[in-house]
Coordinates of C-alpha atoms and ligand atoms in Angstrom, one line a residue:
Chain A
X17 CA 5.7 106.7 -4.6
X18 CA 7.5 104.1 -2.5
X19 CA 10.5 102.6 -4.2
X20 CA 11.6 105.9 -5.7
X21 CA 13.9 107.0 -2.9
X22 CA 17.6 106.4 -3.4
X23 CA 18.9 103.2 -2.0
X24 CA 21.7 105.0 -0.2
X25 CA 19.4 107.3 1.8
X26 CA 17.2 104.3 2.6
X27 CA 20.2 102.4 4.0
X28 CA 21.4 105.4 6.0
X29 CA 17.9 105.6 7.5
X30 CA 18.0 101.9 8.4
X31 CA 19.0 101.5 12.1
X32 CA 18.8 97.8 11.5
X33 CA 22.0 97.8 9.5
X34 CA 23.6 100.2 11.9
X35 CA 22.8 98.0 14.8
X36 CA 24.0 94.9 13.0
X37 CA 27.3 96.6 12.2
X38 CA 27.5 97.9 15.7
X39 CA 27.0 94.4 17.2
X40 CA 29.5 92.9 14.8
X41 CA 32.1 95.5 15.5
X42 CA 31.3 95.4 19.2
X43 CA 32.2 91.7 19.3
X44 CA 35.4 92.4 17.4
X45 CA 36.5 95.3 19.5
X46 CA 35.7 93.4 22.7
X47 CA 37.9 90.7 21.4
X48 CA 40.8 92.8 20.4
X49 CA 40.8 95.0 23.5
X50 CA 40.2 91.9 25.7
X51 CA 37.1 93.4 27.3
X52 CA 35.4 90.1 27.5
X53 CA 36.8 86.6 27.8
X54 CA 36.9 84.5 24.7
X55 CA 34.5 82.1 26.3
X56 CA 31.9 84.8 26.9
X57 CA 32.2 86.1 23.4
X58 CA 31.9 82.5 22.0
X59 CA 28.8 82.0 24.1
X60 CA 27.2 85.2 22.8
X61 CA 28.0 84.3 19.2
X62 CA 26.7 80.8 19.8
X63 CA 23.4 82.1 21.1
X64 CA 23.1 84.7 18.4
X65 CA 24.0 82.1 15.8
X66 CA 21.4 79.6 16.7
X67 CA 18.7 82.2 17.1
X68 CA 19.5 83.7 13.7
X69 CA 19.5 80.2 12.1
X70 CA 16.1 79.1 13.5
X71 CA 14.8 82.6 12.6
X72 CA 14.9 81.7 8.9
X73 CA 12.2 79.0 9.2
X74 CA 10.5 80.1 12.5
X75 CA 10.7 83.9 12.3
X76 CA 10.1 84.4 8.6
X77 CA 7.9 81.4 7.7
X78 CA 6.3 80.8 11.0
X79 CA 7.2 77.1 11.4
X80 CA 8.2 76.5 15.0
X81 CA 10.8 73.7 15.0
X82 CA 10.9 72.3 18.5
X83 CA 13.5 69.7 17.5
X84 CA 15.9 72.2 15.9
X85 CA 18.7 71.0 18.2
X86 CA 18.9 68.0 15.8
X87 CA 20.9 70.2 13.4
X88 CA 23.1 71.4 16.2
X89 CA 23.8 67.8 17.0
X90 CA 24.3 66.7 13.4
X91 CA 26.6 69.5 12.6
X92 CA 28.6 68.9 15.8
X93 CA 29.0 65.2 15.1
X94 CA 29.7 65.7 11.5
X95 CA 32.5 68.1 12.3
X96 CA 34.1 66.1 15.0
X97 CA 33.9 62.9 13.0
X98 CA 35.4 64.6 9.9
X99 CA 38.4 65.9 11.7
X100 CA 38.8 62.8 13.8
X101 CA 38.9 60.4 10.8
X102 CA 40.2 62.6 8.0
X103 CA 43.7 63.8 8.6
X104 CA 43.8 66.4 5.9
X105 CA 40.7 68.0 7.3
X106 CA 42.2 68.1 10.8
X107 CA 45.2 69.8 9.4
X108 CA 43.0 72.2 7.3
X109 CA 41.6 73.6 10.6
X110 CA 44.8 75.4 11.2
X111 CA 45.0 77.0 7.8
X112 CA 44.2 80.7 7.3
X113 CA 43.5 81.9 10.8
X114 CA 40.2 80.2 11.0
X115 CA 39.3 80.0 7.4
X116 CA 40.2 76.4 7.3
X117 CA 38.0 75.6 10.3
X118 CA 35.3 77.6 8.7
X119 CA 35.5 75.4 5.6
X120 CA 35.3 72.2 7.6
X121 CA 32.3 73.7 9.4
X122 CA 30.7 74.4 6.1
X123 CA 31.1 70.7 5.3
X124 CA 29.4 69.8 8.6
X125 CA 26.7 72.3 7.9
X126 CA 26.1 70.8 4.5
X127 CA 25.6 67.4 6.1
X128 CA 22.9 69.0 8.4
X129 CA 21.4 70.7 5.4
X130 CA 21.2 67.5 3.5
X131 CA 19.3 65.9 6.3
X132 CA 17.0 69.0 6.5
X133 CA 16.4 69.0 2.8
X134 CA 15.6 65.3 2.6
X135 CA 13.2 65.3 5.6
X136 CA 11.9 68.8 4.8
X137 CA 9.3 67.8 2.2
X138 CA 7.8 65.3 4.6
X139 CA 7.7 67.2 7.9
X140 CA 6.9 70.6 6.3
X141 CA 3.6 69.1 5.1
X142 CA 2.6 69.3 8.7
X143 CA 1.5 72.5 10.3
X144 CA 1.6 73.9 13.8
X145 CA 2.0 71.5 16.7
X146 CA 2.3 68.5 14.3
X147 CA 5.3 70.1 12.7
X148 CA 6.8 70.8 16.1
X149 CA 6.3 67.2 17.2
X150 CA 7.7 65.8 14.0
X151 CA 10.9 67.8 14.5
X152 CA 11.2 66.5 18.0
X153 CA 10.8 63.0 16.6
X154 CA 13.6 63.8 14.2
X155 CA 15.8 65.0 17.0
X156 CA 15.3 61.8 19.0
X157 CA 15.8 59.6 16.0
X158 CA 19.1 61.3 15.3
X159 CA 20.1 61.1 18.9
X160 CA 19.5 57.3 19.1
X161 CA 21.2 56.8 15.8
X162 CA 24.3 58.5 17.1
X163 CA 24.2 56.5 20.3
X164 CA 24.1 53.3 18.2
X165 CA 26.6 54.3 15.5
X166 CA 29.3 56.3 17.2
X167 CA 30.6 53.5 19.6
X168 CA 30.9 51.2 16.5
X169 CA 33.2 53.6 14.7
X170 CA 36.0 53.3 17.2
X171 CA 35.1 50.9 20.1
X172 CA 38.4 51.5 22.0
X173 CA 38.1 55.3 22.1
X174 CA 34.4 56.3 21.9
X175 CA 32.3 55.6 25.0
X176 CA 28.7 56.0 24.4
X177 CA 28.0 58.8 22.0
X178 CA 30.8 60.9 23.5
X179 CA 33.8 61.8 21.3
X180 CA 36.7 63.7 22.8
X181 CA 39.1 65.1 20.2
X182 CA 42.7 64.4 20.8
X183 CA 45.1 67.3 21.3
X184 CA 46.5 67.2 17.8
X185 CA 43.0 67.5 16.3
X186 CA 41.8 70.6 18.2
X187 CA 42.9 74.2 17.5
X188 CA 43.6 77.4 19.3
X189 CA 40.5 79.2 20.6
X190 CA 41.4 82.2 18.5
X191 CA 40.9 80.1 15.4
X192 CA 37.5 79.0 16.6
X193 CA 36.6 82.5 17.4
X194 CA 37.5 83.7 13.9
X195 CA 35.5 80.9 12.2
X196 CA 32.5 81.5 14.4
X197 CA 32.7 85.2 13.8
X198 CA 32.7 84.8 10.1
X199 CA 29.8 82.4 10.3
X200 CA 27.9 85.0 12.3
X201 CA 28.5 87.8 9.9
X202 CA 27.3 85.6 7.0
X203 CA 24.2 84.6 9.0
X204 CA 23.4 88.2 9.6
X205 CA 23.8 89.0 6.0
X206 CA 21.7 86.1 4.9
X207 CA 18.9 87.1 7.4
X208 CA 19.0 90.7 6.2
X209 CA 19.0 89.6 2.6
X210 CA 16.0 87.3 3.1
X211 CA 14.1 90.1 4.9
X212 CA 14.6 92.4 2.0
X213 CA 14.0 89.9 -0.8
X214 CA 11.0 88.5 -2.6
X215 CA 11.9 85.2 -1.0
X216 CA 11.4 86.8 2.4
X217 CA 8.1 88.4 1.3
X218 CA 7.0 84.9 0.2
X219 CA 8.0 83.4 3.5
X220 CA 6.1 86.0 5.4
X221 CA 3.0 85.4 3.3
X222 CA 3.4 81.7 4.2
X223 CA 3.5 82.6 7.9
X224 CA 0.3 84.7 7.5
X225 CA -1.8 82.3 5.4
X226 CA -0.1 79.4 3.6
X227 CA -3.1 78.5 1.4
X228 CA -3.6 82.1 0.3
X229 CA 0.1 82.5 -0.4
X230 CA 0.0 79.4 -2.6
X231 CA -2.9 80.7 -4.6
X232 CA -1.2 84.1 -5.0
X233 CA 1.7 82.3 -6.7
X234 CA 4.2 81.7 -3.8
X235 CA 5.8 78.3 -4.4
X236 CA 5.1 77.4 -0.8
X237 CA 6.6 73.9 -0.6
X238 CA 9.8 74.9 -2.3
X239 CA 10.2 78.1 -0.2
X240 CA 9.6 76.2 3.1
X241 CA 12.1 73.5 2.2
X242 CA 14.7 76.1 1.2
X243 CA 14.1 78.0 4.5
X244 CA 14.3 74.8 6.5
X245 CA 17.4 73.7 4.7
X246 CA 19.1 77.1 5.3
X247 CA 18.1 77.0 9.0
X248 CA 19.5 73.4 9.2
X249 CA 22.7 74.4 7.4
X250 CA 23.6 77.3 9.7
X251 CA 22.5 75.6 12.9
X252 CA 24.8 72.8 11.8
X253 CA 27.7 75.2 11.3
X254 CA 27.2 76.7 14.7
X255 CA 26.9 73.3 16.3
X256 CA 30.2 72.3 14.5
X257 CA 32.2 75.3 15.8
X258 CA 30.6 75.0 19.2
X259 CA 31.8 71.4 19.4
X260 CA 35.2 72.3 18.2
X261 CA 35.3 75.0 20.9
X262 CA 34.5 72.4 23.5
X263 CA 37.0 69.9 22.2
X264 CA 34.5 67.3 21.4
X265 CA 30.9 66.3 21.3
X266 CA 28.4 64.3 23.2
X267 CA 24.7 63.6 23.0
X268 CA 23.6 66.6 25.1
X269 CA 23.9 68.6 21.9
X270 CA 20.6 67.1 20.9
X271 CA 18.9 68.2 24.1
X272 CA 15.5 69.8 23.7
X273 CA 16.8 72.6 25.9
X274 CA 18.9 73.9 23.0
X275 CA 15.8 74.0 20.8
X276 CA 13.9 75.9 23.5
X277 CA 16.8 78.4 23.9
X278 CA 16.6 79.2 20.2
X279 CA 12.8 79.6 20.3
X280 CA 12.8 81.7 23.4
X281 CA 15.5 84.1 22.1
X282 CA 13.5 84.7 18.9
X283 CA 10.2 85.2 20.9
X284 CA 11.8 87.6 23.3
X285 CA 13.4 89.7 20.5
X286 CA 10.5 89.4 18.0
X287 CA 9.6 87.1 15.2
X288 CA 10.1 87.9 11.6
X289 CA 12.8 90.5 11.8
X290 CA 16.6 90.4 11.7
X291 CA 17.0 92.5 14.9
X292 CA 14.7 90.3 16.9
X293 CA 17.0 87.3 17.3
X294 CA 20.0 89.6 17.7
X295 CA 18.5 91.6 20.5
X296 CA 16.7 88.5 21.9
X297 CA 19.9 86.6 22.1
X298 CA 21.8 89.4 23.9
X299 CA 19.0 89.8 26.4
X300 CA 18.7 86.1 26.9
X301 CA 22.4 85.8 27.4
X302 CA 22.5 88.6 30.0
X303 CA 19.4 87.2 31.8
X304 CA 20.8 83.8 31.8
X305 CA 24.1 85.0 33.4
X306 CA 22.5 87.4 35.8
X307 CA 20.0 84.9 37.1
X308 CA 22.6 82.2 37.4
X309 CA 24.8 84.5 39.5
X310 CA 22.1 86.0 41.7
X311 CA 19.6 83.2 42.0
X312 CA 21.4 79.9 41.5
X313 CA 19.0 77.0 41.8
X314 CA 15.9 79.0 40.9
X315 CA 17.4 80.8 37.9
X316 CA 15.6 78.6 35.3
X317 CA 12.3 79.0 37.1
X318 CA 12.6 82.8 37.0
X319 CA 13.7 82.7 33.4
X320 CA 10.6 80.6 32.6
X321 CA 8.3 83.0 34.3
X322 CA 9.9 85.9 32.4
X323 CA 9.4 84.1 29.1
X324 CA 5.8 83.3 30.0
X325 CA 5.1 86.9 30.7
X326 CA 6.7 88.0 27.4
X327 CA 4.6 85.4 25.5
X328 CA 1.4 86.4 27.3
X329 CA 1.7 90.1 27.2
X330 CA 4.2 91.0 24.4
X331 CA 3.8 88.2 21.9
X332 CA 5.5 90.3 19.2
X333 CA 8.7 90.5 21.3
X334 CA 10.7 93.6 22.0
X335 CA 11.4 94.6 18.4
X336 CA 7.8 93.7 17.4
X337 CA 6.6 96.0 20.2
X338 CA 8.8 98.9 19.3
X339 CA 7.8 98.6 15.7
X340 CA 4.3 99.7 16.6
X341 CA 5.4 103.1 17.7
X342 CA 6.3 106.4 16.0
X343 CA 9.3 108.5 17.0
X344 CA 9.5 112.1 15.7
X345 CA 7.0 111.3 13.0
X346 CA 9.0 108.3 11.8
X347 CA 7.3 104.9 12.1
X348 CA 9.7 102.6 13.8
X349 CA 8.2 99.8 11.7
X350 CA 10.1 101.2 8.7
X351 CA 13.3 101.4 10.6
X352 CA 13.5 98.3 12.7
X353 CA 13.7 95.3 10.4
Chain B
X13 CA -11.1 84.6 -31.0
X14 CA -9.3 81.8 -29.2
X15 CA -10.8 80.1 -26.2
X16 CA -8.9 81.4 -23.2
X17 CA -10.4 78.7 -20.9
X18 CA -12.0 75.4 -21.6
X19 CA -13.4 73.4 -18.7
X20 CA -14.0 69.8 -19.9
X21 CA -16.3 67.4 -18.2
X22 CA -15.0 68.3 -14.7
X23 CA -16.2 66.2 -11.8
X24 CA -15.1 66.9 -8.2
X25 CA -16.3 64.7 -5.4
X26 CA -16.0 65.2 -1.6
X27 CA -16.6 61.7 -0.3
X28 CA -20.1 60.9 -1.5
X29 CA -20.9 64.5 -2.4
X30 CA -20.5 65.4 -6.0
X31 CA -19.7 69.2 -5.9
X32 CA -19.0 69.4 -9.6
X33 CA -20.7 66.9 -12.0
X34 CA -19.4 66.7 -15.5
X35 CA -19.2 70.4 -15.9
X36 CA -18.1 71.7 -19.3
X37 CA -18.0 75.2 -20.7
X38 CA -15.6 77.4 -22.5
X39 CA -15.0 81.1 -22.7
X40 CA -13.4 83.5 -25.2
X41 CA -10.7 85.9 -24.5
X42 CA -12.1 89.2 -23.3
X43 CA -15.4 87.8 -22.1
X44 CA -17.1 88.3 -18.8
X45 CA -18.7 85.1 -17.8
X46 CA -21.2 85.0 -14.9
X47 CA -21.2 81.9 -12.8
X48 CA -24.4 81.6 -10.8
X49 CA -26.3 79.0 -8.8
X50 CA -27.8 78.6 -5.3
X51 CA -25.7 78.1 -2.2
X52 CA -23.7 74.9 -2.4
X53 CA -24.1 74.6 -6.1
X54 CA -20.4 74.0 -6.6
X55 CA -19.3 77.4 -7.8
X56 CA -16.4 78.0 -5.5
X57 CA -15.3 74.4 -5.9
X58 CA -15.1 74.9 -9.7
X59 CA -12.9 77.9 -9.1
X60 CA -10.7 75.8 -6.9
X61 CA -10.4 73.2 -9.6
X62 CA -9.5 75.8 -12.2
X63 CA -6.8 77.3 -9.9
X64 CA -5.4 74.0 -8.9
X65 CA -6.4 74.1 -5.2
X66 CA -8.4 70.9 -5.9
X67 CA -7.5 68.2 -8.4
X68 CA -10.6 67.1 -10.3
X69 CA -11.6 63.4 -10.1
X70 CA -12.4 63.6 -13.8
X71 CA -12.1 66.0 -16.6
X72 CA -9.6 68.6 -17.7
X73 CA -9.0 72.3 -17.5
X74 CA -7.4 74.0 -20.5
X75 CA -5.9 77.5 -20.3
X76 CA -4.7 79.1 -23.5
X77 CA -4.5 75.8 -25.1
X78 CA -2.5 74.1 -22.4
X79 CA -3.8 71.4 -20.1
X80 CA -3.3 72.7 -16.6
X81 CA -5.3 70.1 -14.8
X82 CA -3.8 69.1 -11.4
X83 CA -0.9 71.6 -11.6
X84 CA -0.2 73.3 -8.3
X85 CA -1.9 76.7 -7.6
X86 CA 1.3 78.7 -7.7
X87 CA 2.2 77.4 -11.2
X88 CA -1.3 78.2 -12.5
X89 CA -1.1 81.7 -11.0
X90 CA 2.1 82.3 -12.9
X91 CA 0.5 81.2 -16.1
X92 CA -1.9 84.1 -15.7
X93 CA -5.0 83.1 -13.6
X94 CA -5.7 85.0 -10.4
X95 CA -8.5 84.5 -8.0
X96 CA -10.2 86.3 -5.1
X97 CA -11.4 84.4 -2.1
X98 CA -15.0 84.3 -1.2
X99 CA -14.0 84.1 2.4
X100 CA -11.4 86.8 2.5
X101 CA -7.8 85.8 3.4
X102 CA -5.8 88.9 4.0
X103 CA -2.3 88.6 5.4
X104 CA -3.3 90.3 8.6
X105 CA 0.1 91.3 10.0
X106 CA 1.3 92.7 6.7
X107 CA 0.4 96.2 5.4
X108 CA -2.2 96.6 2.7
X109 CA 0.5 97.5 0.3
X110 CA 2.6 94.5 1.2
X111 CA -0.4 92.3 0.7
X112 CA -0.8 93.5 -2.8
X113 CA 3.0 93.2 -3.3
X114 CA 2.8 89.5 -2.8
X115 CA 0.4 89.4 -5.7
X116 CA 2.8 91.3 -7.9
X117 CA 6.0 89.5 -6.9
X118 CA 4.6 86.0 -7.5
X119 CA 2.1 86.7 -10.2
X120 CA 2.4 86.6 -14.0
X121 CA 5.8 88.2 -13.9
X122 CA 7.2 86.4 -10.9
X123 CA 11.0 86.5 -10.7
X124 CA 11.2 89.2 -13.3
X125 CA 10.3 92.2 -11.1
X126 CA 12.1 93.8 -8.2
X127 CA 10.6 94.7 -4.8
X128 CA 10.5 98.4 -6.0
X129 CA 8.6 97.5 -9.1
X130 CA 6.3 95.3 -7.1
X131 CA 5.5 98.2 -4.8
X132 CA 4.6 100.3 -7.8
X133 CA 2.3 97.7 -9.3
X134 CA 0.7 97.0 -5.9
X135 CA 0.1 100.7 -5.3
X136 CA -1.5 101.1 -8.7
X137 CA -3.9 98.2 -7.9
X138 CA -4.7 99.8 -4.6
X139 CA -5.5 103.1 -6.3
X140 CA -7.7 101.3 -8.7
X141 CA -9.9 99.7 -6.0
X142 CA -9.8 102.8 -3.8
X143 CA -7.5 101.5 -1.1
X144 CA -4.5 103.7 -1.8
X145 CA -4.9 105.8 1.3
X146 CA -4.9 102.6 3.4
X147 CA -1.7 101.4 1.8
X148 CA 0.4 101.6 5.0
X149 CA -2.3 100.2 7.4
X150 CA -2.2 96.7 8.6
X151 CA -4.7 94.6 6.7
X152 CA -6.2 93.4 9.9
X153 CA -7.6 96.8 10.4
X154 CA -9.7 96.9 7.2
X155 CA -13.4 96.6 7.2
X156 CA -14.9 93.6 5.5
X157 CA -15.7 95.6 2.4
X158 CA -12.1 96.9 2.3
X159 CA -10.8 93.4 2.7
X160 CA -12.9 92.3 -0.3
X161 CA -11.3 95.1 -2.3
X162 CA -7.9 94.0 -1.0
X163 CA -8.6 90.6 -2.4
X164 CA -9.3 92.3 -5.8
X165 CA -6.2 94.4 -5.6
X166 CA -4.0 91.4 -4.7
X167 CA -5.4 89.5 -7.7
X168 CA -4.9 92.5 -10.0
X169 CA -1.4 92.9 -8.9
X170 CA -0.6 89.5 -10.3
X171 CA -1.4 91.0 -13.7
X172 CA -3.5 88.0 -14.8
X173 CA -5.1 87.3 -18.1
X174 CA -8.0 85.5 -16.5
X175 CA -9.5 86.9 -13.3
X176 CA -11.8 84.7 -11.1
X177 CA -14.0 86.8 -8.8
X178 CA -15.7 84.9 -6.1
X179 CA -18.5 87.1 -4.7
X180 CA -16.6 90.3 -4.5
X181 CA -19.9 92.2 -4.4
X182 CA -21.3 90.4 -1.4
X183 CA -21.8 92.6 1.5
X184 CA -21.6 95.9 -0.4
X185 CA -24.4 98.4 -0.5
X186 CA -26.0 99.4 -3.8
X187 CA -23.7 102.4 -4.3
X188 CA -20.6 100.4 -3.5
X189 CA -21.8 97.7 -5.9
X190 CA -22.1 100.3 -8.7
X191 CA -18.6 101.5 -7.9
X192 CA -17.1 98.0 -7.9
X193 CA -18.8 97.2 -11.2
X194 CA -17.3 100.4 -12.7
X195 CA -13.8 99.3 -11.4
X196 CA -14.2 95.9 -12.9
X197 CA -15.3 97.2 -16.2
X198 CA -12.5 99.7 -16.2
X199 CA -9.7 97.1 -15.5
X200 CA -11.2 94.7 -17.9
X201 CA -10.9 97.3 -20.7
X202 CA -7.5 98.6 -19.6
X203 CA -5.9 95.3 -19.2
X204 CA -7.7 93.2 -21.8
X205 CA -8.9 90.8 -19.1
X206 CA -11.2 87.8 -19.2
X207 CA -13.3 87.5 -16.1
X208 CA -15.4 84.8 -14.5
X209 CA -17.6 86.2 -11.8
X210 CA -19.4 84.2 -9.2
X211 CA -22.2 86.4 -8.0
X212 CA -25.4 86.3 -6.0
X213 CA -26.2 89.9 -6.7
X214 CA -28.3 89.2 -9.7
X215 CA -28.9 92.5 -11.3
X216 CA -25.2 93.2 -11.2
X217 CA -24.1 90.0 -12.9
X218 CA -26.9 90.2 -15.3
X219 CA -25.7 93.6 -16.3
X220 CA -22.1 93.0 -16.6
X221 CA -21.8 89.5 -17.9
X222 CA -21.7 88.6 -21.6
X223 CA -22.7 85.1 -20.9
X224 CA -23.9 83.1 -17.9
X225 CA -23.3 79.6 -16.7
X226 CA -25.7 78.2 -14.1
X227 CA -24.8 75.4 -11.7
X228 CA -27.2 73.5 -9.6
X229 CA -26.2 70.6 -7.3
X230 CA -23.0 70.3 -9.1
X231 CA -24.6 70.1 -12.6
X232 CA -24.5 72.8 -15.3
X233 CA -28.2 73.3 -15.9
X234 CA -28.0 76.3 -18.3
X235 CA -25.7 78.5 -20.3
X236 CA -26.4 81.5 -22.5
X237 CA -26.8 85.2 -22.6
X238 CA -28.3 86.9 -19.5
X239 CA -31.7 87.1 -21.3
X240 CA -31.7 83.4 -22.3
X241 CA -30.7 82.3 -18.8
X242 CA -33.2 84.6 -17.1
X243 CA -36.0 83.3 -19.2
X244 CA -35.0 79.7 -18.9
X245 CA -37.8 78.0 -17.0
X246 CA -35.5 75.3 -15.6
X247 CA -33.2 77.9 -14.2
X248 CA -36.1 79.9 -12.7
X249 CA -37.5 76.9 -10.9
X250 CA -34.3 75.0 -10.2
X251 CA -32.2 77.9 -9.3
X252 CA -34.6 79.8 -7.2
X253 CA -37.0 77.1 -6.1
X254 CA -39.6 79.7 -5.3
X255 CA -41.4 80.9 -8.5
X256 CA -42.4 84.2 -7.0
X257 CA -38.8 85.0 -6.2
X258 CA -38.0 83.9 -9.7
X259 CA -40.3 86.5 -11.1
X260 CA -38.5 89.2 -9.2
X261 CA -35.2 87.8 -10.4
X262 CA -36.3 88.1 -14.0
X263 CA -37.5 91.6 -13.5
X264 CA -34.4 92.6 -11.7
X265 CA -32.2 91.8 -14.6
X266 CA -33.2 95.1 -16.2
X267 CA -33.4 97.1 -13.0
X268 CA -30.0 98.9 -12.7
X269 CA -29.2 100.6 -9.5
X270 CA -32.1 99.1 -7.6
X271 CA -30.1 97.2 -5.1
X272 CA -32.7 96.9 -2.4
X273 CA -34.0 93.4 -1.8
Ligands
LIG14 N1 -13.3 71.0 1.1 C1 -14.5 70.5 1.1 N2 -14.8 69.3 1.7 C2 -16.0 68.8 1.7 N3 -17.1 69.3 1.1 C3 -16.9 70.5 0.5 C4 -15.6 71.1 0.5 N4 -15.8 72.3 -0.2 C5 -17.0 72.4 -0.6 N5 -17.7 71.3 -0.2 C6 -19.1 71.0 -0.4 O1 -19.3 71.0 -1.8 C7 -20.6 71.7 -2.2 C8 -20.3 72.8 -3.1 O2 -19.6 73.9 -2.3 P1 -19.2 75.2 -2.9 O3 -18.4 76.0 -1.9 O4 -18.4 75.0 -4.2 O5 -20.6 75.9 -3.2 P2 -20.8 77.4 -3.8 O6 -21.6 77.2 -5.0 O7 -19.6 78.2 -3.9 O8 -21.8 77.9 -2.6 P3 -21.9 79.4 -2.0 O9 -22.8 80.2 -2.9 O10 -22.6 79.2 -0.7 O11 -20.6 80.0 -1.9 C9 -21.2 72.1 -0.8 O12 -22.1 71.1 -0.5 C10 -20.1 72.1 0.1 O13 -20.5 71.8 1.4
LIG15 MG1 -18.9 79.8 -2.9

């Protein structure tokens, strides 16, 4: 019966893990051999990072957070303010080839997570469109709070909600790369672990039918809050390192466009799997670039149409679609997680 | 024997409608209790009160000596009560096996079993209800009858002590009803279960139940052995309204296997 096969043979059979390792190594090799510019790699990791973060609440539990950029913004502001005002943290950034910056990003992520955890119980009581709208409200609230608070913190230096980090408080791009890379690896591991754990099974049950899940014993409220908090935490970390990479932060980090980026990547790739957001973000990145080069001006229109076609005709996304088929007697569903 | 479940004076209102009105009964461990009554009598509502889906306006629910009134459903499930839904609620985009695994992972032994063990338990439940060969199908593909059996398998995977069955026999043909009854008797013996069955298929519940509770417009109007209930004039008139139908109902109680209406 199922469950008896050895764990090793199971993992060897799992292309998901192979693909994840391949992607991770690919980024590393491209970096070491200088095949792509640092900026390109940072952008890929950023896209993949936000898609994998949102995946935890949207892909697994089925809660589509339209205001998820709020955590990008909160993480970004938390990071920039931390290193701006706390000298030891600014210095810490340069310690350990990126480990230090990673630690500061964890602090920023914790701030985003704290916000997610404290509003989670309230907004996660809502379902469907109401949840989506509530998160948009959260995003706007945070945006206007930043606009109000940030100028007060340092009236001479901060204009509007924009903060530019002075030269002694930013770090080499290499360091940002390493910190982001580490974050991405952890995100992939967390997604994979969730997918394979009882927690992930519970989240999937919530996505399918929340009331039935609760009656079957799934602690739905707690699971949703944990998933939302994790999603907020990692989005915050990515937002933090993205801001560090850009040398500062402004209110555009709260733009709905970022939320939509995340959602679209997950939808293109396929909900509820680990590979979905990975593949989806790579496709999205390529498309984004390609369209921008070849069809400047109408690139976003074309992208929108492509997304509409995917949602209309392949709502399971690419990985979801592939999972329906068999190859050489093996069901891809067992292989593509 | 100890009382596994005591329902004390439970009242549940929906606005002006009183779905359960001061309902009290108790059951012993190992009993099969039939819960009958016309449509809208409040049977499903009572199940929802017992499992914590609804908090009663008045009254208490005591399970194994512990007051569980108002506890959330997932907590009550872990204490050992499992329920099937009258309106089936399969997790459509999960396989049949995964559906049953949810029951195992979050049931009586939640947090104590691995995914592998959950698979094992789930598979056994599927075998029991005759769904094993469908294990790898998506639940959405099952027929209604199979979805009913999946409800049963999911509930059994939770390894409950008290099983609440809400019309699992509805929609089955006479042969399938007999098979389902055999399954229920078998798991009851094997697992030392206590069962409450809501059922409209009269001869079935009359045959399998040790005792029967009758609800009508939210009130408990009778309680007793199948014979007592079947011969209770108040039940016959109130429950069935139509005395001619009532007569058939009384006769039917002995008529095994005669499932035609
Ligand atoms: N969530 C609800 N909100 C409002 N009214 C409800 C709700 N649930 C049930 N009711 C009402 O309560 C009464 C009892 O319903 P219930 O479903 O418990 O009956 P039942 O005995 O299970 O009937 P059936 O045999 O048709 O399944 C009905 O009048 C029903 O319309
Ligand atoms: Mg009912």
